[in-house]
CSV table of C-alpha atoms and ligand atoms in Angstrom, one decimal:
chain,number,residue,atom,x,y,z
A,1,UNK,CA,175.8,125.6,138.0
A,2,UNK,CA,177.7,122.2,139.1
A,3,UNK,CA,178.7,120.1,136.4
A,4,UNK,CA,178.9,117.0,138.6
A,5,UNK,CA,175.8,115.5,140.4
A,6,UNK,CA,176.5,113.4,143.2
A,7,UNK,CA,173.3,110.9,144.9
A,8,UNK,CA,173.6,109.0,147.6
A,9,UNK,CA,171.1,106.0,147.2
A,10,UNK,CA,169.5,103.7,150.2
A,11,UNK,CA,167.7,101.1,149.5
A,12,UNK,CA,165.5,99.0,152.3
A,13,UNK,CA,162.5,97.2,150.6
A,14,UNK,CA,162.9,93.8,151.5
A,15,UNK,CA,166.2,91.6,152.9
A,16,UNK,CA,169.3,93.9,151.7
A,17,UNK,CA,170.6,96.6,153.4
A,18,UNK,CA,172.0,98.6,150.8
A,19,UNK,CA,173.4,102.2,150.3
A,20,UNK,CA,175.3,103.3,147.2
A,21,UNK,CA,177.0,106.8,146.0
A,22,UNK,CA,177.0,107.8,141.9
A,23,UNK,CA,178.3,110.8,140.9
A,24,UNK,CA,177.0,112.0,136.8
A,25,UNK,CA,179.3,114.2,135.4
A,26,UNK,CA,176.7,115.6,132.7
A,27,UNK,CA,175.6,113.6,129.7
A,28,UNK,CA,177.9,110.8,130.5
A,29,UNK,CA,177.4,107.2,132.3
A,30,UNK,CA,177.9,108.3,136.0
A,31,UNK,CA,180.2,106.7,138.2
A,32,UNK,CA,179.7,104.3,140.9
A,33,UNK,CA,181.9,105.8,143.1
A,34,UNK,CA,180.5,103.7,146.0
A,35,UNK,CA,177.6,100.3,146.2
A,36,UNK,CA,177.6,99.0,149.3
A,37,UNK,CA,175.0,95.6,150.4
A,38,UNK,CA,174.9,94.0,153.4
A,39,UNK,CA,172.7,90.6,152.8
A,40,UNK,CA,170.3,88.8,155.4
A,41,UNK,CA,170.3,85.4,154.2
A,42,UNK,CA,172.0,84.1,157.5
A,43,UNK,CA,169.5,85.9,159.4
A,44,UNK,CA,166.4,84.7,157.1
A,45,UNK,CA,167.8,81.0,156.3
A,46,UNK,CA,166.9,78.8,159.6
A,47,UNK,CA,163.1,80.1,158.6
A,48,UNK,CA,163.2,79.2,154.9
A,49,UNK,CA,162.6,82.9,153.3
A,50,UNK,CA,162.4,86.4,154.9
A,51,UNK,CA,160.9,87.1,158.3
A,52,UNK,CA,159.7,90.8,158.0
A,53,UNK,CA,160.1,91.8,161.5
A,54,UNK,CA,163.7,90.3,161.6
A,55,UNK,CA,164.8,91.9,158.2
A,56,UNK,CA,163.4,95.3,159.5
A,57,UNK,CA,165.4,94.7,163.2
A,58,UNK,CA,168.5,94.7,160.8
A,59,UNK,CA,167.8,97.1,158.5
A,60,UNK,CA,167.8,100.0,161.6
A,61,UNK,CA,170.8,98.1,163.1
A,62,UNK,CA,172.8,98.6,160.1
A,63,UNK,CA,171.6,101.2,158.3
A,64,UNK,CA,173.7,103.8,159.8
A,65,UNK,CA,177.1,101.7,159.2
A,66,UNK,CA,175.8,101.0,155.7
A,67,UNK,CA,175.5,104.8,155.2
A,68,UNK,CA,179.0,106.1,156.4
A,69,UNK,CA,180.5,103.0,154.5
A,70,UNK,CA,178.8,104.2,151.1
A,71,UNK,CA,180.1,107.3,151.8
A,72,UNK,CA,183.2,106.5,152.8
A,73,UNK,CA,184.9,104.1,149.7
A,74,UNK,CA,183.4,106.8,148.0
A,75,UNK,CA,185.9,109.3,148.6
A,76,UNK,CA,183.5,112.0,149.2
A,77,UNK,CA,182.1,113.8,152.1
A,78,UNK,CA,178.4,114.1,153.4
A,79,UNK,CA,178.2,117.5,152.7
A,80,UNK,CA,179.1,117.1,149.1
A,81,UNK,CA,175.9,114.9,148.0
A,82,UNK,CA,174.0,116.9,145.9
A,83,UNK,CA,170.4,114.5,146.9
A,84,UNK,CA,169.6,111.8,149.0
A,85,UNK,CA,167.4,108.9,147.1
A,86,UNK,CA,165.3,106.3,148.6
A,87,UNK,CA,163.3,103.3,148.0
A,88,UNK,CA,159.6,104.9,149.2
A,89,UNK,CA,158.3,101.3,147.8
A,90,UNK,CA,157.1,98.5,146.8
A,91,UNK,CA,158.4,96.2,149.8
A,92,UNK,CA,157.3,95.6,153.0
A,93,UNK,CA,156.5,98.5,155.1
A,94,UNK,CA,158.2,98.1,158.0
A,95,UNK,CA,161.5,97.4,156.0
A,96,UNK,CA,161.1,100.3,153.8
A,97,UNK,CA,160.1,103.1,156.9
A,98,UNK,CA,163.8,102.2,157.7
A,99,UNK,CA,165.3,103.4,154.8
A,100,UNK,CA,162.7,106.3,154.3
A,101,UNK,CA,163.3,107.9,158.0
A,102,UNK,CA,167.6,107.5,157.5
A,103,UNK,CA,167.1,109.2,153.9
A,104,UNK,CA,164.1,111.9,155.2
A,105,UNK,CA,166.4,112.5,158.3
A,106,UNK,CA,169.4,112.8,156.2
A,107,UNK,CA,168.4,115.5,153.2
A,108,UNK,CA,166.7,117.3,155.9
A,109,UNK,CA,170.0,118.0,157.9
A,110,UNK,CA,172.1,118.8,154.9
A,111,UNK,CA,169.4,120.5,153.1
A,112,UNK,CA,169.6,119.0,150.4
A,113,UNK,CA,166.5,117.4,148.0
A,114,UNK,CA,165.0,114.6,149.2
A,115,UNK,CA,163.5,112.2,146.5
A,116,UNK,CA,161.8,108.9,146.6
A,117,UNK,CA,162.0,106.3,144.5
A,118,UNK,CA,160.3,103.5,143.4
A,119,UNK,CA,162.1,99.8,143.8
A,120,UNK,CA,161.1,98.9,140.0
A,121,UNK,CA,161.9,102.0,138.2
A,122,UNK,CA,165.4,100.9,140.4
A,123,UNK,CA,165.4,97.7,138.6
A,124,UNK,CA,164.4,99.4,135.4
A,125,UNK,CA,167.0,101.9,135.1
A,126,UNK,CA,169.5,99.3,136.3
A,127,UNK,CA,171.6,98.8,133.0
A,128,UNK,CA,172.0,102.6,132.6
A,129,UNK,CA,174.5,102.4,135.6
A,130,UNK,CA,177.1,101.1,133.1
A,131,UNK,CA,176.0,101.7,129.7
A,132,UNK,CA,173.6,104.3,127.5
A,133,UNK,CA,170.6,103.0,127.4
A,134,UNK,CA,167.7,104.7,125.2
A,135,UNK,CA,164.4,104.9,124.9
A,136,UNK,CA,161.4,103.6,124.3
A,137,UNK,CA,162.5,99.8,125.6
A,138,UNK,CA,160.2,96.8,126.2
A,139,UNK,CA,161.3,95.9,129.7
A,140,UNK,CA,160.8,92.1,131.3
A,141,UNK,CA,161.1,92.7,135.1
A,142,UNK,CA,161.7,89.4,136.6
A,143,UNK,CA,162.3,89.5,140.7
A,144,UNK,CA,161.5,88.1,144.2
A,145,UNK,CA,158.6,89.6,144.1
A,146,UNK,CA,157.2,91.0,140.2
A,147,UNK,CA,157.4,89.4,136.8
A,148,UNK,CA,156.3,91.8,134.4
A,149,UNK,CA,156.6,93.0,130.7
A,150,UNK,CA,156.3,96.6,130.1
A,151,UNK,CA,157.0,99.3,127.3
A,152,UNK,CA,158.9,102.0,128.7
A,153,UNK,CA,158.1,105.0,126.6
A,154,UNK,CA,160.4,107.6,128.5
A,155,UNK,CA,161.8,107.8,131.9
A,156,UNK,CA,158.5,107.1,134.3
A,157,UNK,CA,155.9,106.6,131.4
A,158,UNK,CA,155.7,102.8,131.7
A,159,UNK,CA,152.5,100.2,129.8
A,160,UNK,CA,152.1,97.2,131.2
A,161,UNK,CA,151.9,94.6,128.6
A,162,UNK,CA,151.6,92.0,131.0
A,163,UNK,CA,152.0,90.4,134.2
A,164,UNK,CA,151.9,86.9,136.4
A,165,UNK,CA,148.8,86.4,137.7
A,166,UNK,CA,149.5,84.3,140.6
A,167,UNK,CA,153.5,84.2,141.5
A,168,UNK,CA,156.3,86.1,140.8
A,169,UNK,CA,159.1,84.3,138.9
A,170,UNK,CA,161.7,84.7,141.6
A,171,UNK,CA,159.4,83.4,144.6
A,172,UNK,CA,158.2,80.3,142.2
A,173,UNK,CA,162.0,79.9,142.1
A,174,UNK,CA,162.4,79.7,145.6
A,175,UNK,CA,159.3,78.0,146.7
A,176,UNK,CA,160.4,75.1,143.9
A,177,UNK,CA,164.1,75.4,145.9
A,178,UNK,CA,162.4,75.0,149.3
A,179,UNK,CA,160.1,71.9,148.4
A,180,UNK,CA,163.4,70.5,146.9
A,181,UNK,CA,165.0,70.7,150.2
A,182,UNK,CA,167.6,73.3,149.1
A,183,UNK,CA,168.8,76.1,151.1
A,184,UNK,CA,167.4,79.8,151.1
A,185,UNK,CA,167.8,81.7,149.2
A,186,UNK,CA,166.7,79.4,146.4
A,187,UNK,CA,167.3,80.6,142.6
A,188,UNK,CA,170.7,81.4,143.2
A,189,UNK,CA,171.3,77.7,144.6
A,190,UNK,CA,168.9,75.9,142.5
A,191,UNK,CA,170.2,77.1,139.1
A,192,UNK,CA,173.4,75.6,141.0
A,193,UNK,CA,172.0,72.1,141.1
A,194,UNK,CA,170.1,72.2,138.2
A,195,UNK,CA,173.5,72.0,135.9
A,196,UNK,CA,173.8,68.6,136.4
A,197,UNK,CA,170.3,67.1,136.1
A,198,UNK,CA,168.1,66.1,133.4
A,199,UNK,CA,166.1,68.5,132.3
A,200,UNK,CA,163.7,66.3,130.1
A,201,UNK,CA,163.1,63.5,133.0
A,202,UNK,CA,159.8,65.3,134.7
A,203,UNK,CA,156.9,66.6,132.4
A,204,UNK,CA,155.4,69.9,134.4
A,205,UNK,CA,152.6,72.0,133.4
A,206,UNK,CA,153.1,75.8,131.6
A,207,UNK,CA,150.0,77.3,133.0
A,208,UNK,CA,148.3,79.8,129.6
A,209,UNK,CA,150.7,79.3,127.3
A,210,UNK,CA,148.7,78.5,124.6
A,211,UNK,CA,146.1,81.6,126.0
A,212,UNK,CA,147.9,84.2,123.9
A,213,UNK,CA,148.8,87.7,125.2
A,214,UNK,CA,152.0,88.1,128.0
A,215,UNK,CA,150.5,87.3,130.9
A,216,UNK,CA,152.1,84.6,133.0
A,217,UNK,CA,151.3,81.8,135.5
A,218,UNK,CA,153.4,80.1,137.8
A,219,UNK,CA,151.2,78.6,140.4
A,220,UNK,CA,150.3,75.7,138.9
A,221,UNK,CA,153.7,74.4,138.6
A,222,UNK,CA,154.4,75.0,142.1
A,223,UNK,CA,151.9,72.5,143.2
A,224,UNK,CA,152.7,70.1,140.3
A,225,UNK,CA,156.5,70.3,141.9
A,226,UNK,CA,155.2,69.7,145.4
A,227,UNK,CA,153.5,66.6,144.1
A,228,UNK,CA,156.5,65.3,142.9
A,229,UNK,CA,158.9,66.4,145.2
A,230,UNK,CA,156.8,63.7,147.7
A,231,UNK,CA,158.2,61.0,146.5
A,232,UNK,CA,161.6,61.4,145.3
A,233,UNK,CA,164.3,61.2,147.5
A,234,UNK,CA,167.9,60.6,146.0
A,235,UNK,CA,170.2,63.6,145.0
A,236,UNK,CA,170.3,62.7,141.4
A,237,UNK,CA,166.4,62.9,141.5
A,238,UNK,CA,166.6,66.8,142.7
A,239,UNK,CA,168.9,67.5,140.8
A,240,UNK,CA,167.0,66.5,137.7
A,241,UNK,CA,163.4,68.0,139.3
A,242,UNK,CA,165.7,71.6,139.4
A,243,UNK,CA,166.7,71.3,136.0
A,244,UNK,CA,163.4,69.7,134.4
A,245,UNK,CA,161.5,73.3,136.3
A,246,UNK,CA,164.4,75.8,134.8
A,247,UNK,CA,163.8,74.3,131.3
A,248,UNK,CA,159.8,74.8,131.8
A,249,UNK,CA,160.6,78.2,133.1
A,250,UNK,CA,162.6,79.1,129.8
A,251,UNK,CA,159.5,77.2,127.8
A,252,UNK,CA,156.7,79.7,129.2
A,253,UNK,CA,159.6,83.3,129.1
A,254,UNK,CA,160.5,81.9,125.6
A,255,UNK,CA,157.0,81.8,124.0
A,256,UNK,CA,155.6,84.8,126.3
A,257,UNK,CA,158.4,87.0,125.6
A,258,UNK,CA,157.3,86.7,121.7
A,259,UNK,CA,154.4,87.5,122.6
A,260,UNK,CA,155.6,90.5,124.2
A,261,UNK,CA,157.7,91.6,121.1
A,262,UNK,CA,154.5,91.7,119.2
A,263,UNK,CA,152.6,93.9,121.3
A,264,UNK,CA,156.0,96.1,122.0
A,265,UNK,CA,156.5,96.3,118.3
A,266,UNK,CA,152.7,97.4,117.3
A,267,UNK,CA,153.2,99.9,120.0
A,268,UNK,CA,156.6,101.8,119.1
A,269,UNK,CA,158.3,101.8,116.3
A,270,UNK,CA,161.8,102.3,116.6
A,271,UNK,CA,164.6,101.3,114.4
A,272,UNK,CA,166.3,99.7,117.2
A,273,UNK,CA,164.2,97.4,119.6
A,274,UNK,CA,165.7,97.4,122.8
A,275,UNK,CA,164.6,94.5,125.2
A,276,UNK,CA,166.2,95.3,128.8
A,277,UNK,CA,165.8,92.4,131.4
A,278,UNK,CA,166.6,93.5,134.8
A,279,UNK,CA,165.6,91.8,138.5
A,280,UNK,CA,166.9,89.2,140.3
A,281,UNK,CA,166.2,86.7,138.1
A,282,UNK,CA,168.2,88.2,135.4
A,283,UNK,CA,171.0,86.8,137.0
A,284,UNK,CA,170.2,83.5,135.7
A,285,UNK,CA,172.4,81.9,132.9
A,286,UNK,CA,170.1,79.4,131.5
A,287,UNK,CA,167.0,82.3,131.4
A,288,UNK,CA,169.7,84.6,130.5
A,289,UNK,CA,170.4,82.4,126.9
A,290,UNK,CA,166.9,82.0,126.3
A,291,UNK,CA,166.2,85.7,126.2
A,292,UNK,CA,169.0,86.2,124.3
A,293,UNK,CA,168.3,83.3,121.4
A,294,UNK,CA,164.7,84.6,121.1
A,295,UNK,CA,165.4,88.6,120.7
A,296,UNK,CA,167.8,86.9,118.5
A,297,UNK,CA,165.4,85.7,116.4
A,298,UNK,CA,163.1,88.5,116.4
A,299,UNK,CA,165.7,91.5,116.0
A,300,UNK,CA,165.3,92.4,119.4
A,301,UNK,CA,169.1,93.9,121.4
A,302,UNK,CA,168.7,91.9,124.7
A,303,UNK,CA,170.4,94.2,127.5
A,304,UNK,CA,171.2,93.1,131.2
A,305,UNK,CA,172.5,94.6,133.7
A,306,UNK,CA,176.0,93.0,135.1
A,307,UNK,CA,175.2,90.5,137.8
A,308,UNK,CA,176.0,92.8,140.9
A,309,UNK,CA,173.0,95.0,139.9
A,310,UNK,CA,170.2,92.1,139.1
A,311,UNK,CA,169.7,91.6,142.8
A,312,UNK,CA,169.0,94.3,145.0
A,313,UNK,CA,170.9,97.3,145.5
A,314,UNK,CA,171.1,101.2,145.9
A,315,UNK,CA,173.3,102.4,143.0
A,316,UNK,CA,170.0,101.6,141.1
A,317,UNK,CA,168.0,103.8,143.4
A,318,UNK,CA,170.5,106.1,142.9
A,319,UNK,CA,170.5,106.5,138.8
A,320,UNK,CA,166.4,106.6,139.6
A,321,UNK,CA,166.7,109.3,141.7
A,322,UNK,CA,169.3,110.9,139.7
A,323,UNK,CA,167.3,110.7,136.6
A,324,UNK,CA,164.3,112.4,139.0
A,325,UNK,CA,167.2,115.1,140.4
A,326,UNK,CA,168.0,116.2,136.6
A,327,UNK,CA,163.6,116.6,136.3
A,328,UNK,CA,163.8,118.9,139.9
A,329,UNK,CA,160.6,116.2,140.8
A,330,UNK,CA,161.8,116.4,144.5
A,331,UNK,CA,160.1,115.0,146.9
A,332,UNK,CA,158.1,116.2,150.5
A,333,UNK,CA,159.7,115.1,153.8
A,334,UNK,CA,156.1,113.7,154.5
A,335,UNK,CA,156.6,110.9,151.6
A,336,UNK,CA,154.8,107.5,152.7
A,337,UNK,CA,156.0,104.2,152.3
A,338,UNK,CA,154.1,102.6,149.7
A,339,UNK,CA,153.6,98.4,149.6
A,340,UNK,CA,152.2,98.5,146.1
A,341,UNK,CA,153.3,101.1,144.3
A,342,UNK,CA,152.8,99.4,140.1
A,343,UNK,CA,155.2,101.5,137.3
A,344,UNK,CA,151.9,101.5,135.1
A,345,UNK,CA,148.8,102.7,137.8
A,346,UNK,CA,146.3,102.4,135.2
A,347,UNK,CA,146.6,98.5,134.8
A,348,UNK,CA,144.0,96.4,136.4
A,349,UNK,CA,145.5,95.4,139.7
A,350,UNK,CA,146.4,91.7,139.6
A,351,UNK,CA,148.8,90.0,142.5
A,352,UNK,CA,152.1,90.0,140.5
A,353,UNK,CA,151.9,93.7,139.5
A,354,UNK,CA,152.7,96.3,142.3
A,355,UNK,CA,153.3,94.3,145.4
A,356,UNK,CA,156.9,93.0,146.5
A,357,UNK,CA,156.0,90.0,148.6
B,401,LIG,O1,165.5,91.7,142.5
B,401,LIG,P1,165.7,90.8,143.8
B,401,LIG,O2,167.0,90.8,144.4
B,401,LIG,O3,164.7,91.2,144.9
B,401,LIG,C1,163.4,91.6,144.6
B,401,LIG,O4,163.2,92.8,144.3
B,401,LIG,O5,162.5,90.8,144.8
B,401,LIG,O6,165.3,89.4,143.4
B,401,LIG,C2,165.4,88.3,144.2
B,401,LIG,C3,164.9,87.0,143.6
B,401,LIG,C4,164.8,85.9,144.5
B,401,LIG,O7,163.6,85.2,144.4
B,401,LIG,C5,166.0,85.0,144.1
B,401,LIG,O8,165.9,83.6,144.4
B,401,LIG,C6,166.0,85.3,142.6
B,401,LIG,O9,165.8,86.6,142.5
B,401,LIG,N1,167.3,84.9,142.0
B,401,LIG,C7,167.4,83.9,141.1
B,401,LIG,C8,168.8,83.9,140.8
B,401,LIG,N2,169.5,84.8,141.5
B,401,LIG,C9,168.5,85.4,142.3
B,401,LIG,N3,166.5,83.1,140.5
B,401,LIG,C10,167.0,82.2,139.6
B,401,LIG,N4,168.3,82.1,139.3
B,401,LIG,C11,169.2,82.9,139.8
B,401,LIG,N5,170.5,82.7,139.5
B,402,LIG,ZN1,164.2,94.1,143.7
């Protein structure tokens, strides 16, 4: 048998065209031999956020260069990937059929396994891509479109411990950014302009803190931002409005995410507790220190991925469908794209928990 495992991963969910080649020489971290993105945010930005029928036009015009440029810096040839892995979902449908149809297309020509993955088990695995990463884990998955904390018992056994019940983390992020009047996309940008405000000049709301449990809610803050954001209109103003809604945001993950120990701990024990925080989102500095002084506190080991793999990208599709290669769970050519597709499918469906926009 090959020692060496080579995927090729694409990824298509939502506004990144992205295609990546790892290559797992056995037990060890693989190598990223390729991990390739192409962004959309000039095509997306005159509108504010992402058009689906515009980010899907792109994906199939640059899926194909995207591909051969993956495989390219990766040294390799075609015929040497040992499986081709895909986002299958959640993301928007059109977007991901791109992806899908490449990849189906693809493993069916070389023969080789074909293997769907889901976007958040991506995000999940993330960290692994550069480090060891064991489990069980308590996992916060903070993105565009999901803000969740699960307990990762093993490789695809996930427990929600809770979710948002309105909003996703990243999209409160960039509807805050957008009623501020900065440019798509907004996190990125508004943790930017946020350095150099105030962050105790506006007093906003921190929907069911006080309720108990993990679950999280961001809506309310959004409206009380919009109220705001009506009547201020110098720079210093927005610039203190960013850094007053990152400090709440750190407020609610703070206090939530010891919630979230709790129920992590009474679940597992483990001598180590691992706390991996992976998604866009993660790439945040400010969120990033909060995390890290409350596992601090609790005896949690706060693990990120580097930046480059917060945001989208296909080498974590490919270590997902790598760790489903090692299993032999292939997948049929008939494979559907799937919208909502939750890690934990026995948790009461609630907006935040399954669905990418
Ligand atoms: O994981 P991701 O690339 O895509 C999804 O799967 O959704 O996450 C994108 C989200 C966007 O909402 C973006 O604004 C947010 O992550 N984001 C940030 C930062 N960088 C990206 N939010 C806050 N601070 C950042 N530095
Ligand atoms: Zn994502």
């Amino acid at each position: 048998m090959k020692k060496k495992t080579l995927i090729l991963g694409i990824e298509t969910s939502c506004d990144e065209t992205a295609a990546a080649v790892i290559e797992e020489n056995k037990g060890t971290i693989p190598n990223i031999l390729s991990n390739v993105v192409s962004s959309q945010v000039d095509v997306h930005k005159e509108f504010g956020g992402v058009v689906p029928e515009l980010a899907a036009r792109s994906h199939i015009e640059k899926i194909d260069l995207i591909v051969s440029k993956a495989i390219k810096e990766s040294g390799k040839d075609l015929s040497d990937i040992d499986g081709v892995a895909v986002t299958a979902g959640p993301g928007l449908i059109i977007c991901l059929s791109v992806g899908l149809n490449f990849a189906k297309s693809l493993a069916s020509s070389l023969n080789k396994p074909f293997i769907a993955v889901n976007h958040l088990e991506g995000h999940a695995l993330s960290p692994k891509l550069v480090a060891d990463l064991n489990f069980p884990y308590l996992l916060l998955l903070i993105s565009g479109g999901h803000t969740q904390f699960l307990s990762v018992k093993k490789f695809g056994k996930y427990k929600r411990l809770g979710t948002t019940i309105d909003d996703a983390l990243g999209e409160a992020f960039d509807k805050t950014a957008k009623m501020i009047g900065i440019e798509f996309p907004g996190g990125p940008f508004l943790e930017k302009l946020a350095e150099k405000g105030n962050p105790n000049r506006f007093k906003l709301p921190r929907p069911i803190l006080k309720k108990g449990g993990c679950n999280m809610s961001f809506a309310g803050l959004k409206t009380a931002i919009l109220k705001i954001s009506k009547f201020i209109k110098k720079d210093d103003d927005k610039k203190d409005l960013a850094a007053s809604f990152q400090k709440t945001i750190q407020e609610i993950l703070y206090v939530k995410t010891k919630y979230a120990f709790k129920e992590f701990r009474s679940l597992s024990k483990t001598k180590v507790n691992n706390f991996v925080i992976a998604g866009g989102v993660a790439a945040n500095r400010n969120i990033r220190k909060t995390l890290i002084d409350a596992s601090v506190e609790e005896g949690f080991n706060p693990i990120f991925p580097p930046l480059e793999f917060c945001g989208d990208n296909a080498a974590m599709i490919a270590i997902a469908g790598l760790e489903k290669f090692k299993l032999r769970k292939f997948d049929k050519l008939d494979h559907p794209a799937k919208p909502r597709w939750p890690l934990d499918d026995k948790a009461a469906f609630l907006k935040g928990a399954g669905v990418k926009l």
